[in-house]
Structures are given as C-alpha cells and as structure tokens.
mmCIF file of C-alpha atoms in Angstrom:
data_model
loop_
_atom_site.group_PDB
_atom_site.id
_atom_site.type_symbol
_atom_site.label_atom_id
_atom_site.label_comp_id
_atom_site.label_asym_id
_atom_site.label_seq_id
_atom_site.Cartn_x
_atom_site.Cartn_y
_atom_site.Cartn_z
ATOM 1 C CA MET A 1 -13.475 -4.041 -19.355
ATOM 2 C CA ALA A 2 -15.858 -1.084 -19.255
ATOM 3 C CA GLU A 3 -14.808 2.520 -18.833
ATOM 4 C CA ALA A 4 -15.970 4.423 -15.776
ATOM 5 C CA PRO A 5 -18.399 7.344 -15.861
ATOM 6 C CA VAL A 6 -16.857 10.763 -16.354
ATOM 7 C CA TRP A 7 -17.360 11.684 -12.706
ATOM 8 C CA ASN A 8 -15.003 8.869 -11.715
ATOM 9 C CA VAL A 9 -12.177 11.101 -12.923
ATOM 10 C CA LEU A 10 -12.756 13.057 -9.710
ATOM 11 C CA VAL A 11 -13.036 9.903 -7.601
ATOM 12 C CA LEU A 12 -9.680 8.469 -8.726
ATOM 13 C CA PRO A 13 -7.466 11.024 -6.886
ATOM 14 C CA VAL A 14 -9.549 10.501 -3.735
ATOM 15 C CA LEU A 15 -9.068 6.725 -3.886
ATOM 16 C CA LEU A 16 -5.336 7.072 -4.511
ATOM 17 C CA GLY A 17 -5.081 9.605 -1.694
ATOM 18 C CA ALA A 18 -6.886 7.221 0.669
ATOM 19 C CA GLY A 19 -4.396 4.506 -0.258
ATOM 20 C CA ALA A 20 -1.499 6.883 0.393
ATOM 21 C CA VAL A 21 -2.889 7.826 3.820
ATOM 22 C CA ALA A 22 -3.346 4.141 4.713
ATOM 23 C CA ALA A 23 0.242 3.442 3.706
ATOM 24 C CA LEU A 24 1.427 6.411 5.783
ATOM 25 C CA VAL A 25 -0.451 5.154 8.837
ATOM 26 C CA PHE A 26 1.076 1.679 8.487
ATOM 27 C CA ASP A 27 4.527 3.183 7.969
ATOM 28 C CA ALA A 28 4.099 5.338 11.085
ATOM 29 C CA SER A 29 3.243 2.194 13.075
ATOM 30 C CA LEU A 30 6.353 0.433 11.777
ATOM 31 C CA ALA A 31 8.500 3.481 12.559
ATOM 32 C CA ALA A 32 7.189 3.627 16.143
ATOM 33 C CA ARG A 33 7.867 -0.057 16.644
ATOM 34 C CA ALA A 34 11.391 0.256 15.223
ATOM 35 C CA ALA A 35 12.094 3.147 17.604
ATOM 36 C CA GLY A 36 10.959 1.097 20.589
ATOM 37 C CA ARG A 37 7.887 3.235 21.239
ATOM 38 C CA PRO A 38 4.494 1.677 21.986
ATOM 39 C CA VAL A 39 2.432 1.309 18.826
ATOM 40 C CA SER A 40 -0.635 3.442 19.436
ATOM 41 C CA ALA A 41 -3.519 3.371 16.981
ATOM 42 C CA SER A 42 -4.385 7.008 17.687
ATOM 43 C CA ALA A 43 -0.779 8.141 17.208
ATOM 44 C CA ALA A 44 -0.450 6.206 13.958
ATOM 45 C CA LEU A 45 -3.744 7.519 12.611
ATOM 46 C CA SER A 46 -2.857 11.112 13.491
ATOM 47 C CA ALA A 47 0.683 10.905 12.038
ATOM 48 C CA PRO A 48 -0.325 11.933 8.484
ATOM 49 C CA LEU A 49 -2.411 14.826 9.832
ATOM 50 C CA ARG A 50 0.441 16.069 12.026
ATOM 51 C CA ALA A 51 2.855 15.901 9.081
ATOM 52 C CA VAL A 52 0.460 17.845 6.831
ATOM 53 C CA VAL A 53 -0.166 20.549 9.438
ATOM 54 C CA ARG A 54 3.553 20.910 10.158
ATOM 55 C CA LEU A 55 4.351 21.440 6.485
ATOM 56 C CA LEU A 56 1.417 23.798 5.934
ATOM 57 C CA ILE A 57 2.599 26.167 8.658
ATOM 58 C CA THR A 58 6.242 26.007 7.537
ATOM 59 C CA GLN A 59 7.420 28.991 5.525
ATOM 60 C CA ARG A 60 8.488 28.391 1.939
ATOM 61 C CA ARG A 61 12.240 28.417 1.482
ATOM 62 C CA THR A 62 13.760 30.625 -1.200
ATOM 63 C CA THR A 63 17.151 30.441 -2.901
ATOM 64 C CA ALA A 64 19.166 32.951 -4.891
ATOM 65 C CA ALA A 65 18.406 33.149 -8.623
ATOM 66 C CA ALA A 66 15.961 30.231 -8.447
ATOM 67 C CA ASP A 67 13.824 29.369 -11.469
ATOM 68 C CA ALA A 68 10.524 29.471 -9.597
ATOM 69 C CA VAL A 69 8.406 28.337 -12.563
ATOM 70 C CA LEU A 70 10.572 25.285 -13.233
ATOM 71 C CA TRP A 71 10.798 24.506 -9.524
ATOM 72 C CA ARG A 72 7.057 24.704 -8.805
ATOM 73 C CA THR A 73 6.147 22.951 -12.058
ATOM 74 C CA GLY A 74 8.356 19.987 -11.200
ATOM 75 C CA VAL A 75 6.879 19.745 -7.701
ATOM 76 C CA VAL A 76 3.268 19.860 -8.928
ATOM 77 C CA LEU A 77 3.861 17.415 -11.770
ATOM 78 C CA VAL A 78 4.843 14.586 -9.408
ATOM 79 C CA PRO A 79 1.310 13.995 -8.002
ATOM 80 C CA VAL A 80 -0.332 14.939 -11.318
ATOM 81 C CA LEU A 81 1.645 12.317 -13.234
ATOM 82 C CA ALA A 82 0.898 9.738 -10.540
ATOM 83 C CA VAL A 83 -2.838 10.313 -10.993
ATOM 84 C CA LEU A 84 -2.530 10.221 -14.792
ATOM 85 C CA ALA A 85 -0.667 6.907 -14.543
ATOM 86 C CA GLY A 86 -3.501 5.611 -12.370
ATOM 87 C CA SER A 87 -6.149 6.469 -14.972
ATOM 88 C CA VAL A 88 -5.710 3.024 -16.579
ATOM 89 C CA LEU A 89 -6.045 1.148 -13.281
ATOM 90 C CA PRO A 90 -9.141 -1.072 -13.225
ATOM 91 C CA LEU A 91 -11.178 -1.038 -10.024
ATOM 92 C CA GLY A 92 -12.857 -4.397 -10.397
ATOM 93 C CA GLY A 93 -13.927 -4.373 -14.031
ATOM 94 C CA VAL A 94 -14.001 -0.589 -14.499
ATOM 95 C CA ALA A 95 -11.201 1.861 -15.360
ATOM 96 C CA VAL A 96 -11.280 5.607 -15.845
ATOM 97 C CA SER A 97 -9.727 5.044 -19.281
ATOM 98 C CA ASP A 98 -9.157 1.531 -20.614
ATOM 99 C CA LEU A 99 -6.735 2.586 -23.350
ATOM 100 C CA ALA A 100 -5.698 0.151 -26.069
ATOM 101 C CA VAL A 101 -2.102 1.011 -25.122
ATOM 102 C CA GLY A 102 -2.692 1.247 -21.374
ATOM 103 C CA VAL A 103 0.626 -0.376 -20.446
ATOM 104 C CA VAL A 104 2.502 2.107 -22.653
ATOM 105 C CA TRP A 105 0.568 5.029 -21.146
ATOM 106 C CA PHE A 106 1.387 3.868 -17.612
ATOM 107 C CA ASN A 107 5.086 3.540 -18.392
ATOM 108 C CA ALA A 108 5.149 6.904 -20.197
ATOM 109 C CA MET A 109 3.754 8.684 -17.122
ATOM 110 C CA GLU A 110 6.429 7.001 -15.007
ATOM 111 C CA ILE A 111 9.179 8.215 -17.320
ATOM 112 C CA LEU A 112 7.808 11.757 -17.285
ATOM 113 C CA THR A 113 8.181 11.609 -13.513
ATOM 114 C CA TRP A 114 11.944 11.588 -14.088
ATOM 115 C CA ALA A 115 11.656 15.009 -15.678
ATOM 116 C CA ALA A 116 9.411 16.278 -12.870
ATOM 117 C CA VAL A 117 11.785 15.208 -10.081
ATOM 118 C CA TRP A 118 14.772 16.532 -12.003
ATOM 119 C CA MET A 119 13.003 19.880 -12.489
ATOM 120 C CA ALA A 120 12.242 20.021 -8.757
ATOM 121 C CA GLY A 121 15.958 19.528 -8.095
ATOM 122 C CA TRP A 122 17.196 21.907 -10.798
ATOM 123 C CA GLY A 123 14.763 24.773 -10.198
ATOM 124 C CA PRO A 124 16.105 25.969 -6.809
ATOM 125 C CA ASN A 125 19.515 26.709 -8.398
ATOM 126 C CA ALA A 126 21.233 24.854 -5.551
ATOM 127 C CA ALA A 127 23.975 22.277 -5.989
ATOM 128 C CA LEU A 128 22.735 19.753 -3.425
ATOM 129 C CA SER A 129 19.142 19.579 -4.693
ATOM 130 C CA LEU A 130 20.511 19.204 -8.226
ATOM 131 C CA VAL A 131 22.549 16.220 -6.995
ATOM 132 C CA GLY A 132 19.293 14.686 -5.739
ATOM 133 C CA GLY A 133 17.609 15.280 -9.086
ATOM 134 C CA TYR A 134 20.411 13.616 -10.990
ATOM 135 C CA ARG A 135 20.408 10.744 -8.511
ATOM 136 C CA PHE A 136 16.811 10.030 -9.469
ATOM 137 C CA VAL A 137 17.675 10.138 -13.168
ATOM 138 C CA ALA A 138 20.525 7.682 -12.535
ATOM 139 C CA GLN A 139 18.193 5.453 -10.540
ATOM 140 C CA GLY A 140 15.613 5.666 -13.318
ATOM 141 C CA LEU A 141 18.135 4.582 -15.926
ATOM 142 C CA ALA A 142 18.981 1.594 -13.716
ATOM 143 C CA TYR A 143 15.454 0.381 -12.955
ATOM 144 C CA GLU A 144 13.611 1.320 -16.143
ATOM 145 C CA LEU A 145 14.902 -1.445 -18.432
ATOM 146 C CA PRO A 146 14.027 -4.357 -16.098
ATOM 147 C CA HIS A 147 10.776 -2.542 -15.314
ATOM 148 C CA MET A 148 9.901 -2.369 -19.017
ATOM 149 C CA PHE A 149 10.749 -6.049 -19.497
ATOM 150 C CA ALA A 150 8.435 -6.918 -16.588
ATOM 151 C CA LEU A 151 5.614 -4.923 -18.198
ATOM 152 C CA ILE A 152 6.306 -6.461 -21.604
ATOM 153 C CA THR A 153 6.249 -9.945 -20.099
ATOM 154 C CA ALA A 154 2.703 -9.455 -18.762
ATOM 155 C CA ALA A 155 1.573 -7.894 -22.054
ATOM 156 C CA THR A 156 3.126 -10.763 -24.026
ATOM 157 C CA GLY A 157 1.371 -13.349 -21.889
ATOM 158 C CA ALA A 158 -1.973 -11.662 -22.542
ATOM 159 C CA GLY A 159 -1.277 -10.722 -26.160
ATOM 160 C CA THR A 160 -2.404 -7.141 -25.593
ATOM 161 C CA LEU A 161 -1.247 -3.802 -24.220
ATOM 162 C CA ARG A 162 -4.696 -3.071 -22.792
ATOM 163 C CA VAL A 163 -4.748 -3.426 -19.014
ATOM 164 C CA GLY A 164 -8.277 -4.792 -19.087
ATOM 165 C CA GLY A 165 -7.205 -7.405 -21.632
ATOM 166 C CA ILE A 166 -4.351 -8.496 -19.346
ATOM 167 C CA VAL A 167 -6.855 -8.988 -16.518
ATOM 168 C CA GLU A 168 -9.158 -11.016 -18.767
ATOM 169 C CA ALA A 169 -6.257 -13.253 -19.833
ATOM 170 C CA GLN A 170 -5.787 -14.309 -16.181
ATOM 171 C CA SER A 171 -9.278 -15.780 -15.762
ATOM 172 C CA GLY A 172 -7.821 -19.287 -15.538
ATOM 173 C CA LEU A 173 -4.394 -18.686 -13.975
ATOM 174 C CA TRP A 174 -2.811 -15.581 -12.480
ATOM 175 C CA PHE A 175 0.342 -14.435 -14.216
ATOM 176 C CA VAL A 176 2.272 -14.362 -10.925
ATOM 177 C CA VAL A 177 2.219 -18.188 -10.967
ATOM 178 C CA TRP A 178 4.207 -18.527 -14.189
ATOM 179 C CA MET A 179 5.860 -15.091 -14.211
ATOM 180 C CA PRO A 180 7.271 -14.875 -10.664
ATOM 181 C CA VAL A 181 10.514 -13.195 -11.718
ATOM 182 C CA ALA A 182 8.655 -10.464 -13.612
ATOM 183 C CA PHE A 183 6.380 -9.924 -10.593
ATOM 184 C CA VAL A 184 9.244 -9.543 -8.102
ATOM 185 C CA VAL A 185 11.276 -7.321 -10.437
ATOM 186 C CA TYR A 186 8.207 -5.185 -11.096
ATOM 187 C CA LEU A 187 7.728 -4.573 -7.362
ATOM 188 C CA LEU A 188 11.417 -3.733 -6.914
ATOM 189 C CA SER A 189 11.252 -1.251 -9.775
ATOM 190 C CA ALA A 190 7.992 0.171 -8.390
ATOM 191 C CA MET A 191 9.805 0.932 -5.130
ATOM 192 C CA ALA A 192 12.646 2.531 -7.078
ATOM 193 C CA MET A 193 10.189 4.621 -9.091
ATOM 194 C CA ALA A 194 8.694 6.022 -5.876
ATOM 195 C CA PHE A 195 12.206 6.253 -4.308
ATOM 196 C CA TRP A 196 10.990 4.174 -1.382
ATOM 197 C CA GLY A 197 12.845 1.922 1.055
ATOM 198 C CA PRO A 198 16.265 0.751 -0.133
ATOM 199 C CA PHE A 199 15.947 3.042 -3.147
ATOM 200 C CA ASP A 200 15.331 6.343 -1.346
ATOM 201 C CA ALA A 201 18.769 7.849 -2.100
ATOM 202 C CA PRO A 202 17.231 10.503 -4.430
ATOM 203 C CA LEU A 203 15.174 11.778 -1.485
ATOM 204 C CA GLY A 204 18.390 12.150 0.484
ATOM 205 C CA HIS A 205 19.131 11.176 4.068
ATOM 206 C CA ASP A 206 22.700 12.452 3.834
ATOM 207 C CA LEU A 207 24.251 15.890 3.383
ATOM 208 C CA ALA A 208 22.829 16.334 -0.121
ATOM 209 C CA GLY A 209 19.230 16.222 1.098
ATOM 210 C CA GLY A 210 17.799 14.947 -2.176
ATOM 211 C CA ALA A 211 15.838 16.608 -4.953
ATOM 212 C CA ALA A 212 13.457 18.112 -2.392
ATOM 213 C CA GLY A 213 16.290 19.375 -0.194
ATOM 214 C CA GLU A 214 15.439 23.029 -0.874
ATOM 215 C CA SER A 215 11.658 22.525 -0.851
ATOM 216 C CA SER A 216 9.696 23.325 2.266
ATOM 217 C CA GLY A 217 6.181 24.134 3.339
ATOM 218 C CA VAL A 218 3.508 23.492 0.717
ATOM 219 C CA ASP A 219 6.109 22.650 -1.922
ATOM 220 C CA ARG A 220 7.526 19.809 0.163
ATOM 221 C CA LEU A 221 4.030 18.612 1.079
ATOM 222 C CA VAL A 222 3.019 18.352 -2.578
ATOM 223 C CA PHE A 223 6.285 16.656 -3.543
ATOM 224 C CA LEU A 224 6.165 14.055 -0.765
ATOM 225 C CA GLY A 225 2.449 13.513 -1.326
ATOM 226 C CA GLY A 226 3.196 12.826 -4.971
ATOM 227 C CA ARG A 227 5.872 10.354 -3.929
ATOM 228 C CA TRP A 228 3.339 8.385 -1.871
ATOM 229 C CA LEU A 229 0.816 8.522 -4.710
ATOM 230 C CA LEU A 230 3.481 7.109 -7.043
ATOM 231 C CA LEU A 231 4.047 4.226 -4.641
ATOM 232 C CA VAL A 232 0.324 3.448 -4.396
ATOM 233 C CA VAL A 233 -0.206 3.644 -8.177
ATOM 234 C CA ALA A 234 2.816 1.477 -8.960
ATOM 235 C CA VAL A 235 1.798 -1.159 -6.410
ATOM 236 C CA ALA A 236 -1.841 -1.060 -7.523
ATOM 237 C CA MET A 237 -0.785 -1.774 -11.115
ATOM 238 C CA ALA A 238 0.759 -5.066 -9.970
ATOM 239 C CA VAL A 239 -2.762 -6.355 -9.240
ATOM 240 C CA PRO A 240 -4.122 -6.247 -12.832
ATOM 241 C CA LEU A 241 -0.755 -7.169 -14.318
ATOM 242 C CA PHE A 242 0.035 -10.258 -12.210
ATOM 243 C CA LEU A 243 -2.682 -10.956 -9.607
ATOM 244 C CA GLY A 244 -5.790 -11.309 -11.747
ATOM 245 C CA GLY A 245 -7.227 -7.860 -11.133
ATOM 246 C CA GLY A 246 -10.633 -8.123 -9.476
ATOM 247 C CA GLY A 247 -10.835 -11.881 -9.997
ATOM 248 C CA GLY A 248 -11.814 -13.932 -6.956
ATOM 249 C CA PRO A 249 -14.658 -15.955 -5.463
ATOM 250 C CA TRP A 250 -17.758 -14.691 -3.636
ATOM 251 C CA LEU A 251 -16.782 -11.022 -3.285
ATOM 252 C CA PRO A 252 -17.334 -8.250 -5.877
ATOM 253 C CA GLY A 253 -14.426 -7.455 -8.189
ATOM 254 C CA TRP A 254 -13.708 -4.056 -6.675
ATOM 255 C CA VAL A 255 -13.407 -5.597 -3.199
ATOM 256 C CA TRP A 256 -10.831 -8.104 -4.462
ATOM 257 C CA THR A 257 -8.926 -5.304 -6.145
ATOM 258 C CA VAL A 258 -8.786 -3.308 -2.907
ATOM 259 C CA LEU A 259 -7.793 -6.341 -0.820
ATOM 260 C CA LYS A 260 -5.021 -7.400 -3.190
ATOM 261 C CA THR A 261 -3.689 -3.851 -3.473
ATOM 262 C CA ALA A 262 -3.727 -3.411 0.311
ATOM 263 C CA ALA A 263 -1.874 -6.695 0.815
ATOM 264 C CA VAL A 264 0.864 -5.896 -1.713
ATOM 265 C CA LEU A 265 1.163 -2.303 -0.486
ATOM 266 C CA GLY A 266 1.557 -3.530 3.093
ATOM 267 C CA VAL A 267 4.371 -5.865 2.063
ATOM 268 C CA VAL A 268 6.132 -3.130 0.100
ATOM 269 C CA VAL A 269 5.910 -0.624 2.963
ATOM 270 C CA TRP A 270 7.193 -3.262 5.400
ATOM 271 C CA VAL A 271 10.103 -4.151 3.110
ATOM 272 C CA GLY A 272 10.966 -0.470 2.847
ATOM 273 C CA ARG A 273 11.420 -0.354 6.615
ATOM 274 C CA ARG A 274 13.455 -3.555 6.797
ATOM 275 C CA PHE A 275 16.336 -2.719 4.456
ATOM 276 C CA PRO A 276 18.841 0.161 4.467
ATOM 277 C CA THR A 277 19.367 2.532 1.571
ATOM 278 C CA VAL A 278 21.307 0.989 -1.316
ATOM 279 C CA ARG A 279 24.161 3.028 -2.738
ATOM 280 C CA MET A 280 23.386 4.236 -6.230
ATOM 281 C CA GLU A 281 26.287 2.573 -8.021
ATOM 282 C CA ARG A 282 25.537 -0.747 -6.331
ATOM 283 C CA PHE A 283 21.895 -0.599 -7.356
ATOM 284 C CA ALA A 284 22.870 0.283 -10.920
ATOM 285 C CA GLU A 285 25.294 -2.664 -11.031
ATOM 286 C CA PHE A 286 22.666 -5.014 -9.568
ATOM 287 C CA ALA A 287 20.069 -3.825 -12.079
ATOM 288 C CA TRP A 288 22.283 -4.253 -15.140
ATOM 289 C CA VAL A 289 24.056 -7.460 -14.083
ATOM 290 C CA VAL A 290 21.224 -9.322 -12.340
ATOM 291 C CA LEU A 291 17.782 -7.842 -12.988
ATOM 292 C CA VAL A 292 18.075 -7.258 -16.732
ATOM 293 C CA PRO A 293 19.240 -10.824 -17.575
ATOM 294 C CA LEU A 294 16.578 -12.316 -15.286
ATOM 295 C CA THR A 295 13.747 -10.303 -16.839
ATOM 296 C CA VAL A 296 14.971 -11.024 -20.371
ATOM 297 C CA LEU A 297 15.020 -14.746 -19.568
ATOM 298 C CA GLN A 298 11.528 -14.511 -18.046
ATOM 299 C CA ALA A 299 10.236 -12.688 -21.132
ATOM 300 C CA LEU A 300 11.731 -15.348 -23.420
ATOM 301 C CA VAL A 301 10.132 -18.168 -21.412
ATOM 302 C CA VAL A 302 6.726 -16.459 -21.575
ATOM 303 C CA ALA A 303 7.123 -15.813 -25.313
ATOM 304 C CA LEU A 304 7.915 -19.521 -25.923
ATOM 305 C CA VAL A 305 4.879 -20.596 -23.895
ATOM 306 C CA VAL A 306 2.644 -18.236 -25.879
ATOM 307 C CA LEU A 307 4.029 -19.535 -29.186
ATOM 308 C CA VAL A 308 3.556 -23.184 -28.197
ATOM 309 C CA ARG A 309 0.008 -22.797 -27.061
#
C-alpha cells in the first residue's frame, strides 16, 4: 500500500471531521425519532451547527485552584490523538503513513487517550469531574485487553502489523468471515473507547457529570468533537482490519472504503441509541468473564489455521 502525498496530512482531519458530522446528523435524526418528533432533514442537518454555535457563545467555566495547563492539554489531546490514530488508515490503497507497526501505533494512540481524558477530569480540581476521569480509566482497563486480542487476531491472520498488509491478506476472503468474534468484540471496544452508547458512563448522565463535567464553551466543544472523531477513527479501522479495506468490484477502492465505513458507523450509532448505559462494574465483569475468553479462543483458532496452511 502506497503512502499519501504530504498534503494529505491536512486532508485527513477534514475527512474525519466530515465523518463525525455525518454521524452527528444521523444521531440527531435517531434522537428526534425516539422523542416522538417528526424527523426533519433540515433540522437534522442543522443540529451539529446549532450545537457548535451554542458552545462557542457559552462562557468558559472556571474552578478554584484549577490546573489550567493540565486541563486544557487533556481537552486538546483528545482530538489530536484521534487524528494521529487515523494516520495509518488506508483510504482505498493509500494511507498518510503506512507504518510497519501500524496496528501498534493505532493502539498506542488509543491508550494515550486514557491519559488525555483523565487529565481533562483531573485538571479542574473538582471531585465530580475526577470521578468521570477515573471512570474512563476503569472502562479502558476493562475493554483494552479484549480490544488488543481482536487487533492481534487480525494481525496474526495476515502475518503482519502493517495495516496495508492486513488489507492485502484479505484479497481472497475478508477476515470478518472467519474472525466474527474478533470483529464484534472490536466494535464493542471501539464504542467503549469513544465512550459511546452503552459505554458512555465516563461522559456522565448522572450527578457526576463525567470527565467533561466542568468543561464548557470551547473546551467542551473540543472535547466532545474529539470524542466523535475517536468514534469515527475506531469504526473506520474495522474496515481494513476485517472488511477487506477498499476491496470490492467495479468501484474505486476509496469509494468502497467510504461505503463500508459509513455502513459500520451507521450501525454503531444506531446501536448506541438502542441500549441504555451499562454500569461500570457490570461492563468490567462482562469484559473479563466473557469478552476476554472469547477473544483468546478466537485468536487461538486463527493461529491454528495460520499454522496449518
């Protein structure tokens, strides 16, 4: 897989942002339908713009003895790390950086997101936002091991850690066909990474308010925008890992990549609206008791198949 021209480094955030806006529009449509309101195309399309304007005109909140540098750094790092994780995503047959250890790079950026969200919760020097930050760390500890096994399973099947190499290994058969458990677990962990849907406890819909509970105005806009970018990047990575990347008949590779990403992102956003928030200790128990054994078994099956062939 070829690397993109240098100017594509500037295009990548725009593409990820477009995906985030599309997901927001679809989510706004689902929210209107769930509330019993008529689903209006104009209202759904304007929902992201209204949210941005509302946050831009909101005054920044301040707290006593806050560590402003730590607070703002954590907020800004969330979208930055999402874009860095997306640098190994292939659009068709081209990636901004097709690293030899692309899978490791992607996972490393995800793990650094833990620190960013925790910093955003710690920096305000407020108990409730700190609770939200630690909730995300606890959620990360629960989802990360099955998430890593899902990534390792795809890399084992391809015999490489290079994302482009994983795509090339699926020229005959997509990995989702013989790695369905890894695919499903990967999507679940992707939702947990972006604290979306049933795994949105770190964002906080209760008294605690989540890691961004003390953030407002531009700070909250950047943090929530980074959260949506994380969701898009994590879902988009499922396409080269399990769905053959840009492989498909008749259409160019980049079109197949966009179509597959849009389809998976639509399913993930829909699922997020269909299920209530899972309590943290129940998710941790489910991850350790169910997801980890399943992904280990899936990895062993894939390793045996690779050895036999």
